[in-house]
CSV table of C-alpha atoms in Angstrom, one decimal:
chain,number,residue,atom,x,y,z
D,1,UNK,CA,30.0,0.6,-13.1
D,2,UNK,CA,32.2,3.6,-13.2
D,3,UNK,CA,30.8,7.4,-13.3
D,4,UNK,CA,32.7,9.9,-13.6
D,5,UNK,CA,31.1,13.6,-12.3
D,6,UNK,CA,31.4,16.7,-14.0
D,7,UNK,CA,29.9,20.2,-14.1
D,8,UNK,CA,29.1,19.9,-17.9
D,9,UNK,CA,26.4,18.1,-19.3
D,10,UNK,CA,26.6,14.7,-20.9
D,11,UNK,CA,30.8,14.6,-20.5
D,12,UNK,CA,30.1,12.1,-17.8
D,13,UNK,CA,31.0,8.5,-19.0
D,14,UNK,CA,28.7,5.4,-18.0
D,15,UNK,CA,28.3,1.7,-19.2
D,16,UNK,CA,25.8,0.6,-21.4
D,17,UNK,CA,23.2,-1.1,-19.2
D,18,UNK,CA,21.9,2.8,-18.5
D,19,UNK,CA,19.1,3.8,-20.6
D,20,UNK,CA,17.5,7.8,-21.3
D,21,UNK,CA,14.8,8.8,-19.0
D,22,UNK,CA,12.8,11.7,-19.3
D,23,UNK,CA,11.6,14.8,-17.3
D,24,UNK,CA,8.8,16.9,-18.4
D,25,UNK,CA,8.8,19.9,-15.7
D,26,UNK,CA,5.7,22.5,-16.2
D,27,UNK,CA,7.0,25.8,-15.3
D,28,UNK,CA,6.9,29.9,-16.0
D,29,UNK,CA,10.7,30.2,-15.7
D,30,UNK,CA,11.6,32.0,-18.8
D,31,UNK,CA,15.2,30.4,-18.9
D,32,UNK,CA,16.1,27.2,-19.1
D,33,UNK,CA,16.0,24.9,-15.8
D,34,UNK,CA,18.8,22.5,-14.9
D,35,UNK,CA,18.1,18.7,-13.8
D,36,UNK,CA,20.6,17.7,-11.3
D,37,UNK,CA,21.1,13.8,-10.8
D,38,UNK,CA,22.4,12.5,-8.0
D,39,UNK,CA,24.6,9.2,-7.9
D,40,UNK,CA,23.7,7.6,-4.8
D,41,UNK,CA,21.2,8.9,-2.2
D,42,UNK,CA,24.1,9.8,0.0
D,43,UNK,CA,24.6,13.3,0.7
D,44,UNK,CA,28.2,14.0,-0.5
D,45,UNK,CA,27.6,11.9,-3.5
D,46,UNK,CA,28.5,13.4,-6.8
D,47,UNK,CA,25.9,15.3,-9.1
D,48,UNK,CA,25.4,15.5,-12.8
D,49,UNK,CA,23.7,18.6,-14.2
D,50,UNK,CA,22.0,18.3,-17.7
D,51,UNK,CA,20.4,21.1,-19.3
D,52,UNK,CA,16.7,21.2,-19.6
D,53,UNK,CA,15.6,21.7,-23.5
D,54,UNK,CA,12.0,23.9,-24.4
D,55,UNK,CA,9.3,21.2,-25.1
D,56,UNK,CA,6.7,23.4,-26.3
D,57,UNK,CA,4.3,26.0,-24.6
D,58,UNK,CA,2.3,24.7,-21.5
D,59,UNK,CA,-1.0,24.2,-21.0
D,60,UNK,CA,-1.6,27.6,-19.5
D,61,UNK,CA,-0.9,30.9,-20.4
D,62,UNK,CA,3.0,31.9,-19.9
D,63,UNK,CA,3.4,27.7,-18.8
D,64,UNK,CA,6.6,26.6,-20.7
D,65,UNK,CA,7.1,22.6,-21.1
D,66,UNK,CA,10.7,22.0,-20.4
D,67,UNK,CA,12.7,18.5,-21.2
D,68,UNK,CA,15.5,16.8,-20.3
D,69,UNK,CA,16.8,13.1,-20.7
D,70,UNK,CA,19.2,11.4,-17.9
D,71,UNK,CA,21.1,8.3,-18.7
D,72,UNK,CA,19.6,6.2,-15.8
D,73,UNK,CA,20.1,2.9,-14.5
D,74,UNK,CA,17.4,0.6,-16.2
D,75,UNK,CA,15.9,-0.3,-12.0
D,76,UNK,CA,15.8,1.0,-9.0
D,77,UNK,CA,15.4,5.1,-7.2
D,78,UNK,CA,16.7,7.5,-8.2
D,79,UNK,CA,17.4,11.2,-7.2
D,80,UNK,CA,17.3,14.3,-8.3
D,81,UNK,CA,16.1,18.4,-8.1
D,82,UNK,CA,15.6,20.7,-10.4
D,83,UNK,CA,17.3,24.2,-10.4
D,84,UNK,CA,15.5,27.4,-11.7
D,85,UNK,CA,18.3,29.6,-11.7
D,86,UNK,CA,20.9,30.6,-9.4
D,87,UNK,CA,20.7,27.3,-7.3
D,88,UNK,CA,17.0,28.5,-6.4
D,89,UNK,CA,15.5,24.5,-6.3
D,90,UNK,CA,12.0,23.4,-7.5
D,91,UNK,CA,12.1,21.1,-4.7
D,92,UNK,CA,9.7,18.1,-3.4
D,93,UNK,CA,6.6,19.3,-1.8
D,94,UNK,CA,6.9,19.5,2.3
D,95,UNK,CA,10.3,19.3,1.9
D,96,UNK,CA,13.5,21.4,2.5
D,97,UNK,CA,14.6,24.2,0.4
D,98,UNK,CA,17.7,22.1,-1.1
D,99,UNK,CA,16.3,18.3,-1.1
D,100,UNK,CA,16.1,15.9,-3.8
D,101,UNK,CA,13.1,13.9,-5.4
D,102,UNK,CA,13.7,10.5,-5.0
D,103,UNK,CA,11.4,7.8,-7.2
D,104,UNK,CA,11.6,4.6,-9.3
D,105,UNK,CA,9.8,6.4,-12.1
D,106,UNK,CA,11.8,6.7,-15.5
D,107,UNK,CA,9.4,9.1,-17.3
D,108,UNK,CA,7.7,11.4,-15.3
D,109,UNK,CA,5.8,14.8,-15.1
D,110,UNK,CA,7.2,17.3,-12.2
D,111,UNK,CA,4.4,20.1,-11.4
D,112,UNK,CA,3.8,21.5,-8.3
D,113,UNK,CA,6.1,19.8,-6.3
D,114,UNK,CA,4.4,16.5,-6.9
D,115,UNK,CA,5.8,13.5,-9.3
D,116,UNK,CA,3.5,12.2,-12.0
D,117,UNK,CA,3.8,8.9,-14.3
D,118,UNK,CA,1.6,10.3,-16.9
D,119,UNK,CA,0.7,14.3,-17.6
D,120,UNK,CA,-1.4,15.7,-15.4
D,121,UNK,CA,-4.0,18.5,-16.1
D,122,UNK,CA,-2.7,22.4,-15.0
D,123,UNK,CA,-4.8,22.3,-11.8
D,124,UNK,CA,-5.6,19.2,-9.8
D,125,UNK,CA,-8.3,18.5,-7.2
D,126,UNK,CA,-6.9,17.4,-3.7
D,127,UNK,CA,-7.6,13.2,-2.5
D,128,UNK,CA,-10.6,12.6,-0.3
D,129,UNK,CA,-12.4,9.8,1.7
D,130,UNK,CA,-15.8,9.6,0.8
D,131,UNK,CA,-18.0,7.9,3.3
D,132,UNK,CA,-20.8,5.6,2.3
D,133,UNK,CA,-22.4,5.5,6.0
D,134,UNK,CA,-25.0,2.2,5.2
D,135,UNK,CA,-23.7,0.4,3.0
D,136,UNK,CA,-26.0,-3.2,2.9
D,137,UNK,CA,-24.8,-6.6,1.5
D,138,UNK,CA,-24.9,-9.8,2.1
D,139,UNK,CA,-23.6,-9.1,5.8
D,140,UNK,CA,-24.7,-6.8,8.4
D,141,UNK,CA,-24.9,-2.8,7.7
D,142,UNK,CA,-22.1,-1.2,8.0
D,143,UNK,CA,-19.9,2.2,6.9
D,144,UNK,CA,-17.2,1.7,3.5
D,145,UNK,CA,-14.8,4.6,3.1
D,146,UNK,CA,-13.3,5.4,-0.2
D,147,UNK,CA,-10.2,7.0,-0.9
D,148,UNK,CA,-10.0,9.1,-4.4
D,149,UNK,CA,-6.7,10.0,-5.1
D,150,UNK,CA,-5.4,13.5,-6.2
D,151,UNK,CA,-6.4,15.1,-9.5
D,152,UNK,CA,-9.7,12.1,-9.5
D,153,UNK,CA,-12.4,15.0,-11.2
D,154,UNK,CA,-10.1,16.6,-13.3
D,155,UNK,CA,-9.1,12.8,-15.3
D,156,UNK,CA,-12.8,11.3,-16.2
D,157,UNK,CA,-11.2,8.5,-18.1
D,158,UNK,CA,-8.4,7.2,-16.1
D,159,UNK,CA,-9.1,4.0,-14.2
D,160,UNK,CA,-7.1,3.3,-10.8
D,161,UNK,CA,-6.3,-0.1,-9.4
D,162,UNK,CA,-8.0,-0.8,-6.1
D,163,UNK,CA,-6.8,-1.9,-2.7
D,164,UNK,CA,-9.3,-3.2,0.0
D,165,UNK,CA,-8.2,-2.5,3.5
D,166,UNK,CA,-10.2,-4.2,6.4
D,167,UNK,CA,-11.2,-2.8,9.9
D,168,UNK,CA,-12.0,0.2,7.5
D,169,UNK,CA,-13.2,2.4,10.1
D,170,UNK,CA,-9.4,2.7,11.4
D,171,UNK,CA,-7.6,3.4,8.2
D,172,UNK,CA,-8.4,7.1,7.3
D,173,UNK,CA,-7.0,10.1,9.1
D,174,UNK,CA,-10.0,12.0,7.7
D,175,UNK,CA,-12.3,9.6,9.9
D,176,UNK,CA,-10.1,9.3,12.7
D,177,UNK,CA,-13.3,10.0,14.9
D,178,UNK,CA,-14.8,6.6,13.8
D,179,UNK,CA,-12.0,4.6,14.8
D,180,UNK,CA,-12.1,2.1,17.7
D,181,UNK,CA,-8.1,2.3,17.6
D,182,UNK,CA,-6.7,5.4,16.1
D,183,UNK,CA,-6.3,6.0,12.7
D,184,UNK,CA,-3.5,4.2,10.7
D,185,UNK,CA,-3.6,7.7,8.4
D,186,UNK,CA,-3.9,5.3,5.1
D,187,UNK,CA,-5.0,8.6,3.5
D,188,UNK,CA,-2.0,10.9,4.6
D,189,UNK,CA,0.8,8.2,3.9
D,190,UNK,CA,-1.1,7.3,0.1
D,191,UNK,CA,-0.8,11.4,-0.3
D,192,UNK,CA,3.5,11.5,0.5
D,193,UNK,CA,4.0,8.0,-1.5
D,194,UNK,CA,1.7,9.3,-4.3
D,195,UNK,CA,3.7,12.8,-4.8
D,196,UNK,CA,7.4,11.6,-4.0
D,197,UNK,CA,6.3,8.4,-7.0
D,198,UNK,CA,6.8,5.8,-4.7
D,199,UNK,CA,3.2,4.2,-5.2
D,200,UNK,CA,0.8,4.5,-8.0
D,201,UNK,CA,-2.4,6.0,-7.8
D,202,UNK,CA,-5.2,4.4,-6.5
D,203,UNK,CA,-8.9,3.8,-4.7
D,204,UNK,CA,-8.2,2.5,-1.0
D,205,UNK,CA,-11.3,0.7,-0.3
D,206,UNK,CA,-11.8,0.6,3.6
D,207,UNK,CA,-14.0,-2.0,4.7
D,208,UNK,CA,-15.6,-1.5,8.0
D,209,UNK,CA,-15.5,-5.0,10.0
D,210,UNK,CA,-18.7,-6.0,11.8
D,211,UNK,CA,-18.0,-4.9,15.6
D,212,UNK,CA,-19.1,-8.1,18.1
D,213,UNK,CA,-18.8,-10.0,14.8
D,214,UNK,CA,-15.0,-9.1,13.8
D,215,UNK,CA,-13.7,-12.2,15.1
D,216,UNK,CA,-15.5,-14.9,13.0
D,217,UNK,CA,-15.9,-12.6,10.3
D,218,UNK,CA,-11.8,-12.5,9.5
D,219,UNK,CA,-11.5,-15.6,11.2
D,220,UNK,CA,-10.9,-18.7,8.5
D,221,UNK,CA,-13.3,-21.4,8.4
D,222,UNK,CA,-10.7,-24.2,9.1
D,223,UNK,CA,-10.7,-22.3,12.5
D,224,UNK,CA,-12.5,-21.8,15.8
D,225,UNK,CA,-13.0,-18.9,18.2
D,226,UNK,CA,-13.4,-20.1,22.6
D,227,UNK,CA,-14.1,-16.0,23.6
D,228,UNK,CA,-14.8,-15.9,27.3
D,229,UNK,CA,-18.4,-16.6,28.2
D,230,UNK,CA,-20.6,-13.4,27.6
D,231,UNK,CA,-21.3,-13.4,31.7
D,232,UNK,CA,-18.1,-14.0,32.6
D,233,UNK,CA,-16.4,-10.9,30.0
D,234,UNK,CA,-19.1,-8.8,32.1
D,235,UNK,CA,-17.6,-9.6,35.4
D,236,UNK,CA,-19.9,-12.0,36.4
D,237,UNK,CA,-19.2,-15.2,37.8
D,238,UNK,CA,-18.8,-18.1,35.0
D,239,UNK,CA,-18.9,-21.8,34.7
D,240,UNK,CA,-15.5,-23.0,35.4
D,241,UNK,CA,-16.4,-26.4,36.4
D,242,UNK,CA,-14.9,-25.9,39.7
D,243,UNK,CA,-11.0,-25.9,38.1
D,244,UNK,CA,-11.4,-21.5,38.2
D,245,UNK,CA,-11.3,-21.3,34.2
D,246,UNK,CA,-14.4,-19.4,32.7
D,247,UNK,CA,-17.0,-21.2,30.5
D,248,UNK,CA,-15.7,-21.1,27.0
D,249,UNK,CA,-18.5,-21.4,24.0
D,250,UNK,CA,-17.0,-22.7,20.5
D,251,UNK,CA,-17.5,-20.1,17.3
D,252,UNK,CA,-16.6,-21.2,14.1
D,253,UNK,CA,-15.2,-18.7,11.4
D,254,UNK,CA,-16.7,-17.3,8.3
D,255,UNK,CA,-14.4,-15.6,6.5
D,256,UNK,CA,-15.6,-17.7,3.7
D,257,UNK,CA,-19.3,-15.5,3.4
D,258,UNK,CA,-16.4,-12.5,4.2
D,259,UNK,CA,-14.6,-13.0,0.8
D,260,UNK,CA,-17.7,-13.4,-0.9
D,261,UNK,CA,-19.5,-10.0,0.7
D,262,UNK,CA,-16.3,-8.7,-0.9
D,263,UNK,CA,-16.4,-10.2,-4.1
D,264,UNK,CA,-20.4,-9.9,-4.4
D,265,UNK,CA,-21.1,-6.9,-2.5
D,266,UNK,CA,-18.5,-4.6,-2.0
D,267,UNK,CA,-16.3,-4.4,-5.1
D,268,UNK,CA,-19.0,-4.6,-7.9
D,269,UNK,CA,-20.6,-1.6,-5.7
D,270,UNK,CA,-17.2,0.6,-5.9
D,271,UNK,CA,-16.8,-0.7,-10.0
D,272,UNK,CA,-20.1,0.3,-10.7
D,273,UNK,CA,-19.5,4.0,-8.7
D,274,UNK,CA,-15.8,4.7,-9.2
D,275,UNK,CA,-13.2,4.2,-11.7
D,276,UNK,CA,-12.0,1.3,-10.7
D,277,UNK,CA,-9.7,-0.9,-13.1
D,278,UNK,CA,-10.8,-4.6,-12.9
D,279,UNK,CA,-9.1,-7.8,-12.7
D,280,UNK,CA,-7.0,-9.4,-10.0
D,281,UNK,CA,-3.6,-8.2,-10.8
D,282,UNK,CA,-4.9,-4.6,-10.3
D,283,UNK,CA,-6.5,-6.0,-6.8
D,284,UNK,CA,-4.8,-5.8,-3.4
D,285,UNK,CA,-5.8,-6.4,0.3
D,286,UNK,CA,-4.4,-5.3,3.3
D,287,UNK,CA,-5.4,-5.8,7.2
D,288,UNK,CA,-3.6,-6.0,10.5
D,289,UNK,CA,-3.9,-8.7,13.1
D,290,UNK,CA,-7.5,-10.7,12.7
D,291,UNK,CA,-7.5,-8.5,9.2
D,292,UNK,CA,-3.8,-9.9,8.3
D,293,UNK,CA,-5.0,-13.2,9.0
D,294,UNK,CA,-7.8,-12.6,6.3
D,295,UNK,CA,-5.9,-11.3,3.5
D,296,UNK,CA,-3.6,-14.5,4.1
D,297,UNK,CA,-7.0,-16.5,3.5
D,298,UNK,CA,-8.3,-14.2,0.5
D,299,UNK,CA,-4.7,-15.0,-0.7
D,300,UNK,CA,-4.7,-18.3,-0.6
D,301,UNK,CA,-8.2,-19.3,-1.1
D,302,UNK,CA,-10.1,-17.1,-3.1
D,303,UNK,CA,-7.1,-16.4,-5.7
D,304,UNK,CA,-9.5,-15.2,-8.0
D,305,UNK,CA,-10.4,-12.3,-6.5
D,306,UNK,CA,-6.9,-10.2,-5.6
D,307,UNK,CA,-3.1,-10.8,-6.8
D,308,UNK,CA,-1.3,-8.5,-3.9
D,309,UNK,CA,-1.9,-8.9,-0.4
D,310,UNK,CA,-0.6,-7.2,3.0
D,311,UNK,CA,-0.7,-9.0,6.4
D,312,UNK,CA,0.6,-7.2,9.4
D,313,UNK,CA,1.2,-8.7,12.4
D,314,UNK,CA,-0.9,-11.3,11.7
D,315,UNK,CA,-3.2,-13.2,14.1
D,316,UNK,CA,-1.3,-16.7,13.4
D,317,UNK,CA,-1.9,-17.9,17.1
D,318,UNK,CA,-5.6,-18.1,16.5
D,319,UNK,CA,-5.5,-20.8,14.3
D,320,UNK,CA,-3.7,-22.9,16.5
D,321,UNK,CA,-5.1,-26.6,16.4
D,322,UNK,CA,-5.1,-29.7,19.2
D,323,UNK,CA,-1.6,-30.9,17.5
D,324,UNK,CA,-0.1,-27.1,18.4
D,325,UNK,CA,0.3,-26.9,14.5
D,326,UNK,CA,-0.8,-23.2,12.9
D,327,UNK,CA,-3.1,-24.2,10.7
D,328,UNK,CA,-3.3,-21.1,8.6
D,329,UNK,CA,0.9,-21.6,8.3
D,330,UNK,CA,0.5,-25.7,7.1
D,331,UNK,CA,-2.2,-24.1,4.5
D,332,UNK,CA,0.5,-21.9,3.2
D,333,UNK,CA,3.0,-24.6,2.9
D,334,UNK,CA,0.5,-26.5,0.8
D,335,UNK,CA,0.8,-27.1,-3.2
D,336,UNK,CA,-0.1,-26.1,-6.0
D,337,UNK,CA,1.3,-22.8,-6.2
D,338,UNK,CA,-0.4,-19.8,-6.3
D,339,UNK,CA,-0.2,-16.6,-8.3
D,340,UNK,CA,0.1,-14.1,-5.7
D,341,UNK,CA,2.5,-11.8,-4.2
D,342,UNK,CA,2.6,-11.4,-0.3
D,343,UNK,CA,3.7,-8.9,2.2
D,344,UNK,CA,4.6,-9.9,5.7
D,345,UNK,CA,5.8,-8.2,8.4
D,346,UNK,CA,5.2,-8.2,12.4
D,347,UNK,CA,6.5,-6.0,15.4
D,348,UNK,CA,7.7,-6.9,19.0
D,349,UNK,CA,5.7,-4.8,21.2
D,350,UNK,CA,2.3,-7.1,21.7
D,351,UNK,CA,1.8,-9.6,24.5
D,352,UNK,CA,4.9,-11.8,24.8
D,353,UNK,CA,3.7,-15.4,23.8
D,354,UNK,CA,1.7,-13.8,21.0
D,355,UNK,CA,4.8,-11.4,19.7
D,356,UNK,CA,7.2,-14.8,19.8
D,357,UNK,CA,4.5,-16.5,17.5
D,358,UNK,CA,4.4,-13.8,15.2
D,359,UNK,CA,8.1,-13.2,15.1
D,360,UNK,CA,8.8,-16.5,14.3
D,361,UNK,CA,6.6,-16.8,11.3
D,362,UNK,CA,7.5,-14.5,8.4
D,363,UNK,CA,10.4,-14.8,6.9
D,364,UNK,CA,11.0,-19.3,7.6
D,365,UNK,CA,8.0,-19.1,6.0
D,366,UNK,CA,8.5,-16.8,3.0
D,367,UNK,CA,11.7,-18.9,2.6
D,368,UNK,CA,9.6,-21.9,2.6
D,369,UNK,CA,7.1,-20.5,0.2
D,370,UNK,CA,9.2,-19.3,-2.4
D,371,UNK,CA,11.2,-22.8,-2.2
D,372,UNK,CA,8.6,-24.5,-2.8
D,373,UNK,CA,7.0,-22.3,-5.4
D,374,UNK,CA,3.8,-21.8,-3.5
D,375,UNK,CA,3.9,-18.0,-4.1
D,376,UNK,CA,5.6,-16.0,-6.7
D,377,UNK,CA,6.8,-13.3,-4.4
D,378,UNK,CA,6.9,-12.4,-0.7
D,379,UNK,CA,8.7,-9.5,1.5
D,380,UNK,CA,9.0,-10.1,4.7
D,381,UNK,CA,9.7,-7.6,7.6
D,382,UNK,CA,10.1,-8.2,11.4
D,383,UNK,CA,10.4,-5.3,13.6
């Protein structure tokens, strides 16, 4: 591909896999805006300046619509700023006075800072986690946080695809004080991704797991749990059968009634409440550790119910079996394929024998999946 830069609009020549995009910017600048495109994301990389062209009025008083239409690839980000006049910059919200928006979108609303895929009323209300502090099912009582994206009041008949996070009391920054391990800021990250057009709007669903019963509630029920012996956890003196090792007591798992408090309980409660778009390809999961472990088992075995999962740093090593064989990694190998798409990643900084396991894993097995034509797509990420 060959593009040559120029100060003038449209005299810049490019091949014929590039299509027209189109930017609607909102805006009470009387003159006429210029979209500036940048070639690569690097910061000495040429830029093409195109003309914006009067849409029509706004949807205010004194709002103009401006328009312009960028040859574009036909995949892939994109950057680019918008200048007001005198290379003052509408630029990106939080950002610097001179940066670029950078997004994967190919027609797309600019107001406020903020990138949007469809067009977006004058004056938005801000995201929120709303917290449903009792929420009763199947399985014990427990809290469910919601996330509402930005601009959720003001657009009664838009419908948003729905991820389900687990350990839910960690996820939101806006419930931070609930969290047994710090907040994983779900809510703040959605926010950047949402405005920059990185990630489609949506509910985050964050399930709250059951305290004491965590374990065998994420825990598949192929599996087994041997915790310490309730005496022994409290610093008292166990059974250890004279060879010093602490009474162990057997639990089985259950994320089988899980999945189905999910499928039964929770999602026709946030369908019935929220605006939630239905069917599996607009479902997700996500969890970390024991929770990456059950959005592998949602994956696999109740397909039905979500098409995209997340599992970070999952808790592989827990499903080790007498043989030494992962169980929940020979499931995965195992035909017939399945309709879903799989994220996998895992750090370095956990206990040694438990980091190796997990570092291992991903990606031999994403190359074994997609081989095999057990999953239709995996990313997998070891840091």
């Amino acid at each position: 591909m060959t593009i040559t830069t120029t100060e003038h609009p449209q005299s810049f020549s490019i091949t014929d896999n590039h299509s027209r995009g189109t930017v609607y910017f909102y805006s009470r600048v009387r003159y006429a805006p210029t979209l500036e495109v940048r070639h690569t994301a690097a910061d000495d990389s040429p830029i093409t300046r195109l003309p914006f062209t009067h849409a029509g009025s706004g949807r205010v008083r004194d709002e103009i619509c401006w328009r312009a239409d960028p040859l574009l690839p036909p995949t892939g980000t994109w950057q680019f700023r918008i200048d007001i006049g005198h290379h003052t910059y509408a630029v990106p919200e939080n950002r610097g006075s001179f940066d670029f928006y950078s997004t994967n979108l190919r027609q797309l609303w600019v107001q406020y800072g903020q990138l949007f895929d469809y067009e977006p009323a004058p004056a938005l209300s801000l995201s929120r986690v709303v917290k449903i502090p009792n929420f009763t099912g199947a399985l014990a009582r427990r809290a469910l946080y919601i996330y509402l994206p930005r601009g959720y009041d003001q657009h009664p008949h838009k419908k948003y695809p729905v991820m389900y996070m687990h350990d839910g009391q960690n996820c939101f920054e806006s419930f931070a004080h609930d969290s047994y391990s710090g907040s994983w800021r779900a809510d703040h990250t959605a926010d950047a991704l949402i405005a920059h057009g990185h990630m489609r709007e949506c509910l985050i669903v964050g399930v709250s797991n059951g305290g004491h019963e965590r374990i065998p509630e994420y825990l598949p029920p192929y599996a087994t749990y041997q915790p310490l012996h309730r005496g022994h956890a409290n610093g008292e003196q166990g059974n250890s059968g004279g060879h010093g090792h602490p009474k162990f007591s057997l639990i089985p798992g259950h994320a089988n009634r899980t999945a189905d408090y999910y499928q039964h309980d929770v999602a026709p409660f946030v369908a019935q409440y929220y605006r939630a778009e239905q069917g599996r390809e607009h479902t997700a999961t996500c969890g970390s550790s024991m929770g990456g472990l059950f959005s592998l088992y949602m994956a696999w075995e109740h397909t039905d119910f979500a098409q995209h999962h997340a599992a970070l740093s999952t808790s592989f090593w827990i499903t080790r079996n007498p043989q030494g064989q992962l169980t929940a990694v020979e499931r995965l190998r195992q035909r017939p394929p399945r309709d879903i798409r799989l994220w996998l990643d895992s750090g370095s900084r956990d206990a040694p024998t438990w980091a190796t396991t997990a570092n291992t894993i991903p990606l031999p097995l994403a190359t074994h999946c997609l081989k095999m034509g057990t999953c239709k797509g995996i990313i997998s990420i070891t840091i």
